[in-house]
PDB file of C-alpha atoms in Angstrom:
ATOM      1  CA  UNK B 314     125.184   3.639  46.289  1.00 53.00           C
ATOM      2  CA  UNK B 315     128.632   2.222  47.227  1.00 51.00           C
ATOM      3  CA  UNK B 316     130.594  -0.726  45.935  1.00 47.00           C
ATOM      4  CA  UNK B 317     129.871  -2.429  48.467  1.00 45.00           C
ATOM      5  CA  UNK B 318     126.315  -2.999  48.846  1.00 38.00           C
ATOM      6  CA  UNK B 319     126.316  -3.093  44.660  1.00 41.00           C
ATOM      7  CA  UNK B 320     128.435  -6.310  45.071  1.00 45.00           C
ATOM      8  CA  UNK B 321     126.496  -7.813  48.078  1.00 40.00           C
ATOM      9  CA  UNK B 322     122.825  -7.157  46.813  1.00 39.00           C
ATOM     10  CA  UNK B 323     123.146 -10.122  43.810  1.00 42.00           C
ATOM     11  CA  UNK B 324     124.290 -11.626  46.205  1.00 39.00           C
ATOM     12  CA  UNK B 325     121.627 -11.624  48.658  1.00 37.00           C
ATOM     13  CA  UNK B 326     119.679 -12.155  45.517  1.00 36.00           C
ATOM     14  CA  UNK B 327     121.137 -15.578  44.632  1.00 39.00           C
ATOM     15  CA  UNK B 328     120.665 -16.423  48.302  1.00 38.00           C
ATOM     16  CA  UNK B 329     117.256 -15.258  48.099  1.00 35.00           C
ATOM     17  CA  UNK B 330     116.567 -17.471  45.369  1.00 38.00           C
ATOM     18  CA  UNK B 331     118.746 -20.373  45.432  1.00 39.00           C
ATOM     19  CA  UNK B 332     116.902 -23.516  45.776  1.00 42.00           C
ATOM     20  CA  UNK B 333     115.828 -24.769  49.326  1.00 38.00           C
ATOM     21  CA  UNK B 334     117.907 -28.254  48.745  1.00 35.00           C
ATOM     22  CA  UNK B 335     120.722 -25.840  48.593  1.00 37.00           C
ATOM     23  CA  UNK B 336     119.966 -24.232  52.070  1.00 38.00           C
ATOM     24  CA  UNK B 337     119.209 -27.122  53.456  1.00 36.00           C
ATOM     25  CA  UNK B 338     122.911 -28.842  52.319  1.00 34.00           C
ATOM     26  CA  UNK B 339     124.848 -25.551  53.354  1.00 38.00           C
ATOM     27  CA  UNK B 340     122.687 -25.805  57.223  1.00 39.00           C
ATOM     28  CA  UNK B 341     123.196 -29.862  57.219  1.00 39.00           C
ATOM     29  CA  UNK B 342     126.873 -29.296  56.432  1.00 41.00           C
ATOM     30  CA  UNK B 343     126.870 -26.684  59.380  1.00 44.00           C
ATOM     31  CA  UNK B 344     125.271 -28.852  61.788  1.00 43.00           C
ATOM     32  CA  UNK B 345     127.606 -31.787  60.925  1.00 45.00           C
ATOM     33  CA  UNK B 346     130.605 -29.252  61.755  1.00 46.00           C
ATOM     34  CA  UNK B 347     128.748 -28.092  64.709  1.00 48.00           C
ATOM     35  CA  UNK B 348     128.758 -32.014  66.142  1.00 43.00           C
ATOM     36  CA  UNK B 349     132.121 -33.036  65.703  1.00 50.00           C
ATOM     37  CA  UNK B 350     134.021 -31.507  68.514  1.00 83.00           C
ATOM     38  CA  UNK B 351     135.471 -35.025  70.577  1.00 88.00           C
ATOM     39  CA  UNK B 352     135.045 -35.308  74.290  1.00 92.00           C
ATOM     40  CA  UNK B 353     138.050 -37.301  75.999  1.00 91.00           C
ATOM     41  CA  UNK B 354     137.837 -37.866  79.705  1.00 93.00           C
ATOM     42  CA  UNK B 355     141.400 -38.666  80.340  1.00 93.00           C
ATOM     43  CA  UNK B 356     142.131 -35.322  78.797  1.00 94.00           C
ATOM     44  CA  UNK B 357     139.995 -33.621  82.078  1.00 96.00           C
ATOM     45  CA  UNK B 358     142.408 -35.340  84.297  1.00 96.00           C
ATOM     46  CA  UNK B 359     144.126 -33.448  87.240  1.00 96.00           C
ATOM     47  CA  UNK B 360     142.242 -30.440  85.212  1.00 96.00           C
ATOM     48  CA  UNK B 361     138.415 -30.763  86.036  1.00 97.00           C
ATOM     49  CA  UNK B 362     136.281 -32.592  87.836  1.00 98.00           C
ATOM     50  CA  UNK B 363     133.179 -34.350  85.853  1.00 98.00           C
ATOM     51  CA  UNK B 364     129.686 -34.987  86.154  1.00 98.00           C
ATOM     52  CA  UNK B 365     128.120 -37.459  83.374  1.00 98.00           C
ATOM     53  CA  UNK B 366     124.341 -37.494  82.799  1.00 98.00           C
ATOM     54  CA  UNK B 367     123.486 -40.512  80.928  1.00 98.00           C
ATOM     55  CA  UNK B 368     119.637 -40.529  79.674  1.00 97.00           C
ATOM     56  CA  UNK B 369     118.041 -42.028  76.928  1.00 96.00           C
ATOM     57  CA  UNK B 370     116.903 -38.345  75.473  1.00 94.00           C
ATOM     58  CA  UNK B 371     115.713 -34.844  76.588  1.00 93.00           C
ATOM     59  CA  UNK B 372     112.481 -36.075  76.243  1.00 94.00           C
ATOM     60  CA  UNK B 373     112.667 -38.353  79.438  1.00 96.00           C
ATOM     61  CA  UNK B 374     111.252 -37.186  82.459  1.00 97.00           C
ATOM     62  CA  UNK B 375     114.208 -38.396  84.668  1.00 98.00           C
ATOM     63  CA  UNK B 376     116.558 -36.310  82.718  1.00 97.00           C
ATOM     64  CA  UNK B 377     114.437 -33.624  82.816  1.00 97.00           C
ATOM     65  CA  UNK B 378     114.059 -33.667  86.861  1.00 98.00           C
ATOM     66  CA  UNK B 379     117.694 -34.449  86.833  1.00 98.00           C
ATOM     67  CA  UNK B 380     118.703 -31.140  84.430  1.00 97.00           C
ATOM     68  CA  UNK B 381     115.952 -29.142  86.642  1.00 97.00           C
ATOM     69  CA  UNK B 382     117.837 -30.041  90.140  1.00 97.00           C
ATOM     70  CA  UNK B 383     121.184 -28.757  88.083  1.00 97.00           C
ATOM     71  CA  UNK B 384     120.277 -25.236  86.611  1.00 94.00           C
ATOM     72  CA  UNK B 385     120.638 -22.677  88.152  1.00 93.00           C
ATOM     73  CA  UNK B 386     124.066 -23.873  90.095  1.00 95.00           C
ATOM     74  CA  UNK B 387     126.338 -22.654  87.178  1.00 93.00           C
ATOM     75  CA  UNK B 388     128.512 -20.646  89.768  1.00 95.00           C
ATOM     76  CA  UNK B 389     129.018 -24.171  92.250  1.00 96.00           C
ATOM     77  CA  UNK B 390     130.087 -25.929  88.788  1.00 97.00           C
ATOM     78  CA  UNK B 391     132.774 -23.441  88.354  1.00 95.00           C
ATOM     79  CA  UNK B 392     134.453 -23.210  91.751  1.00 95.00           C
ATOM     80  CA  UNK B 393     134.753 -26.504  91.298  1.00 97.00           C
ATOM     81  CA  UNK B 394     135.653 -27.201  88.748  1.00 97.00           C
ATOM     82  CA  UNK B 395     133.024 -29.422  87.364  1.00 97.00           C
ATOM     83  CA  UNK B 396     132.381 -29.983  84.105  1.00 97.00           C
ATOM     84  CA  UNK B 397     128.743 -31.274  83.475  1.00 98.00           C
ATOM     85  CA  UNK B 398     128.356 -33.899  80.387  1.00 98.00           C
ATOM     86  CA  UNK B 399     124.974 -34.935  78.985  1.00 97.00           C
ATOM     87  CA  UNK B 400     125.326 -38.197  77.189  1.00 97.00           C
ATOM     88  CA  UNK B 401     121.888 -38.629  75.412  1.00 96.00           C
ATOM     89  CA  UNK B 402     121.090 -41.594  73.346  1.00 90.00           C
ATOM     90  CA  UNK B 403     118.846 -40.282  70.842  1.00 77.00           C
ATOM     91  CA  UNK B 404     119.726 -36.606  70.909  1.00 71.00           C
ATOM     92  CA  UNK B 405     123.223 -34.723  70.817  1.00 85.00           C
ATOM     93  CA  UNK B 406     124.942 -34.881  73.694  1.00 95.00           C
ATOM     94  CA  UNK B 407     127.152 -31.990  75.492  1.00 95.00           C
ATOM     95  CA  UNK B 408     130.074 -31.081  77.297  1.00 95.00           C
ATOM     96  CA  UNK B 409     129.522 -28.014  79.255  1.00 92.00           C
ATOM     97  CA  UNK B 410     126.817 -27.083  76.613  1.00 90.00           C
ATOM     98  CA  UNK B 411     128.841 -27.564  73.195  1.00 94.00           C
ATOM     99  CA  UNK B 412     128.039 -30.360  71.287  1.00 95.00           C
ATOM    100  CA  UNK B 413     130.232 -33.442  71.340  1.00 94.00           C
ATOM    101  CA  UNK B 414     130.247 -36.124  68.560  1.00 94.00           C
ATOM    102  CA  UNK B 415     128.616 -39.602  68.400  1.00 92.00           C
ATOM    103  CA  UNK B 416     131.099 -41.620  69.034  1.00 92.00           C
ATOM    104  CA  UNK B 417     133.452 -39.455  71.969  1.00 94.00           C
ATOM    105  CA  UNK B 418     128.955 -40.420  73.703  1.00 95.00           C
ATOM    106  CA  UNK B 419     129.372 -44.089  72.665  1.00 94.00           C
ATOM    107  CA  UNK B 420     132.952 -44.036  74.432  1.00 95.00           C
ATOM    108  CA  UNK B 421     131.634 -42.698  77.430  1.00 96.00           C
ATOM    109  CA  UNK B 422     128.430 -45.428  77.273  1.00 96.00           C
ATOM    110  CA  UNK B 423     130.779 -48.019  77.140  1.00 96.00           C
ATOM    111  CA  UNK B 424     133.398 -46.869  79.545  1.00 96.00           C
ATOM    112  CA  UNK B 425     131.000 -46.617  82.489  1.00 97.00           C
ATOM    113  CA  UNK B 426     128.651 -49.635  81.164  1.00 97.00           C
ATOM    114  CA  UNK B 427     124.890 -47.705  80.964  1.00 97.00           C
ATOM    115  CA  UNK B 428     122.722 -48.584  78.162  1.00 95.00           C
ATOM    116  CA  UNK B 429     121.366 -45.954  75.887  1.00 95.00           C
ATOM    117  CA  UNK B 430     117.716 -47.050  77.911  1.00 95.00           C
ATOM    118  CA  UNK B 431     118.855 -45.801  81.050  1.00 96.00           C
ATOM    119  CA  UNK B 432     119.700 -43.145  82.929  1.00 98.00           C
ATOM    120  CA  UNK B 433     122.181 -42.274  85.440  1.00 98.00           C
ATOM    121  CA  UNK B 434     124.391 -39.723  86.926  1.00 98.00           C
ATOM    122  CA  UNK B 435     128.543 -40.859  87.252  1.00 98.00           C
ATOM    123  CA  UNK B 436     130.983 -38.168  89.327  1.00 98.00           C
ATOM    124  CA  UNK B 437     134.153 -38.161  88.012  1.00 98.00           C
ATOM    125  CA  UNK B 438     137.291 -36.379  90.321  1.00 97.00           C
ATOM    126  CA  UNK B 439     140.172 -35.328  88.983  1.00 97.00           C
ATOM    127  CA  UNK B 440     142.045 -37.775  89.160  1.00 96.00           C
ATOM    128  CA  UNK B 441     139.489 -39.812  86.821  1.00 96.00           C
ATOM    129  CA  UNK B 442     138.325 -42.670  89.374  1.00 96.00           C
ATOM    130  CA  UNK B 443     134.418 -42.669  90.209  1.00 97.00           C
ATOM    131  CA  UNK B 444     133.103 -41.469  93.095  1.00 97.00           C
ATOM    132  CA  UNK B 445     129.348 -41.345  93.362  1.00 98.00           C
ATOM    133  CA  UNK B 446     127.081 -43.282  90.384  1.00 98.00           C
ATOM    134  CA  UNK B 447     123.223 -42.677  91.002  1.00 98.00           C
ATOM    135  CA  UNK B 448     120.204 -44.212  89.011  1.00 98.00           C
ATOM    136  CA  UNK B 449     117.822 -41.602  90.111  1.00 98.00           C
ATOM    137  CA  UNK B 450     118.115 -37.471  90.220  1.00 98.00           C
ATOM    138  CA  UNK B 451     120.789 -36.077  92.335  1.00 98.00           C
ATOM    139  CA  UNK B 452     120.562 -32.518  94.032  1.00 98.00           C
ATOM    140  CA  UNK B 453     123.354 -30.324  93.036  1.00 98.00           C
ATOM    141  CA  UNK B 454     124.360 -29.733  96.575  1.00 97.00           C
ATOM    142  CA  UNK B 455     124.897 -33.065  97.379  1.00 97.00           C
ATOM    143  CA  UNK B 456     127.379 -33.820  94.547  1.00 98.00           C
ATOM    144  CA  UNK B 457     129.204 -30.366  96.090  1.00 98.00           C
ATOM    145  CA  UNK B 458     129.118 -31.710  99.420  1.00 97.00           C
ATOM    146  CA  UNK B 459     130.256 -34.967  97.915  1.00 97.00           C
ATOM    147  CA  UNK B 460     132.976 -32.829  95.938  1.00 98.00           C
ATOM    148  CA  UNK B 461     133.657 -30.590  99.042  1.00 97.00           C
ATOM    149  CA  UNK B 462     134.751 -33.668 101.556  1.00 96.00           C
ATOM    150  CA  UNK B 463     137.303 -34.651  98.874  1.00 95.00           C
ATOM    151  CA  UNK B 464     140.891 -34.164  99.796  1.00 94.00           C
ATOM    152  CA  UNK B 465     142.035 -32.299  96.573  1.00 94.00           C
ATOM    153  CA  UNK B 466     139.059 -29.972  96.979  1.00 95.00           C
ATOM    154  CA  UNK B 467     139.889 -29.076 100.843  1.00 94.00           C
ATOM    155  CA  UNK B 468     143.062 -27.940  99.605  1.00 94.00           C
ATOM    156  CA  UNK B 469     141.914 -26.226  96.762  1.00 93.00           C
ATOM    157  CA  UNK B 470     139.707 -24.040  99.325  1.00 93.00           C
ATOM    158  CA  UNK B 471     142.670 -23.461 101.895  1.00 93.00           C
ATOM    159  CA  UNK B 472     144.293 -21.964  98.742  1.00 91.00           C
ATOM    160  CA  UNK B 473     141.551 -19.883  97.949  1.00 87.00           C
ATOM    161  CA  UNK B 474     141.636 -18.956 101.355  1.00 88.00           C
ATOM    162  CA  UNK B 475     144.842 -17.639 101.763  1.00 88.00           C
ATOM    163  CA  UNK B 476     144.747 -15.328  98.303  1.00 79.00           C
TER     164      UNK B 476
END
């Protein structure tokens, strides 16, 4: 046998064994760590584009037909640079998937006045001003047709189009 698995198998022992408060602290701590990346939408400016989901949790059907209309269109997000934010009440929320903390949610709440009982979709351009804010589920290729008439984004294309 070689050092090594002589000095990890007490170890994996006192894992093993260790009491499942002890677990549960160590995951708890992890999760808390997980959770407290901040999410600052003046620090997207002139850098992404953003589209905010507000919904009271995963659990509500609105969200869900909302998130449903949205999958599957990673590749539109990224030529556009759109970052999608889901700004759940009950649950964790996300930015582009990672968690964000509590209060970078509460910010966002407050900033674009919607309750944590409602639900609704806010597109943010680039240059941070609002410019389309639904109450009910949005197809995906609307907000990029919405996107795609922008100014900024016609020339972003034209650019593309001449590498």
């Amino acid at each position: 046998m070689n050092n090594s698995v002589l000095i990890a198998l007490p170890l994996l022992v006192c894992i093993v064994l260790s009491p499942v408060s002890k677990a549960d602290t160590v995951q708890s701590s992890i999760n808390h760590a997980i959770k407290m990346s901040s999410f600052n939408l003046s620090s997207q400016k002139w850098k992404n584009r953003v589209l905010l989901v507000f919904a009271p949790s995963v659990d509500n059907h609105i969200y869900q037909q909302q998130m449903q209309l949205l999958q599957k269109h990673n590749r539109g997000f990224a030529d556009r640079d759109l970052v999608l934010v889901q700004v759940l009440a009950t649950d964790e929320s996300y930015a582009n998937k990672q968690p964000i903390d509590d209060s970078s949610a509460t910010k966002l709440r407050e900033s674009f006045g919607v309750d944590k009982e409602n639900f609704r979709v806010i597109l943010v351009g680039k240059d941070g001003g609002v410019k389309r804010s639904d109450a009910t589920p949005v197809q995906a290729t609307a907000i990029f047709e919405e996107i795609d008439a922008m100014p900024m984004r016609q020339q972003e294309m034209q650019e593309r189009r001449r590498k």
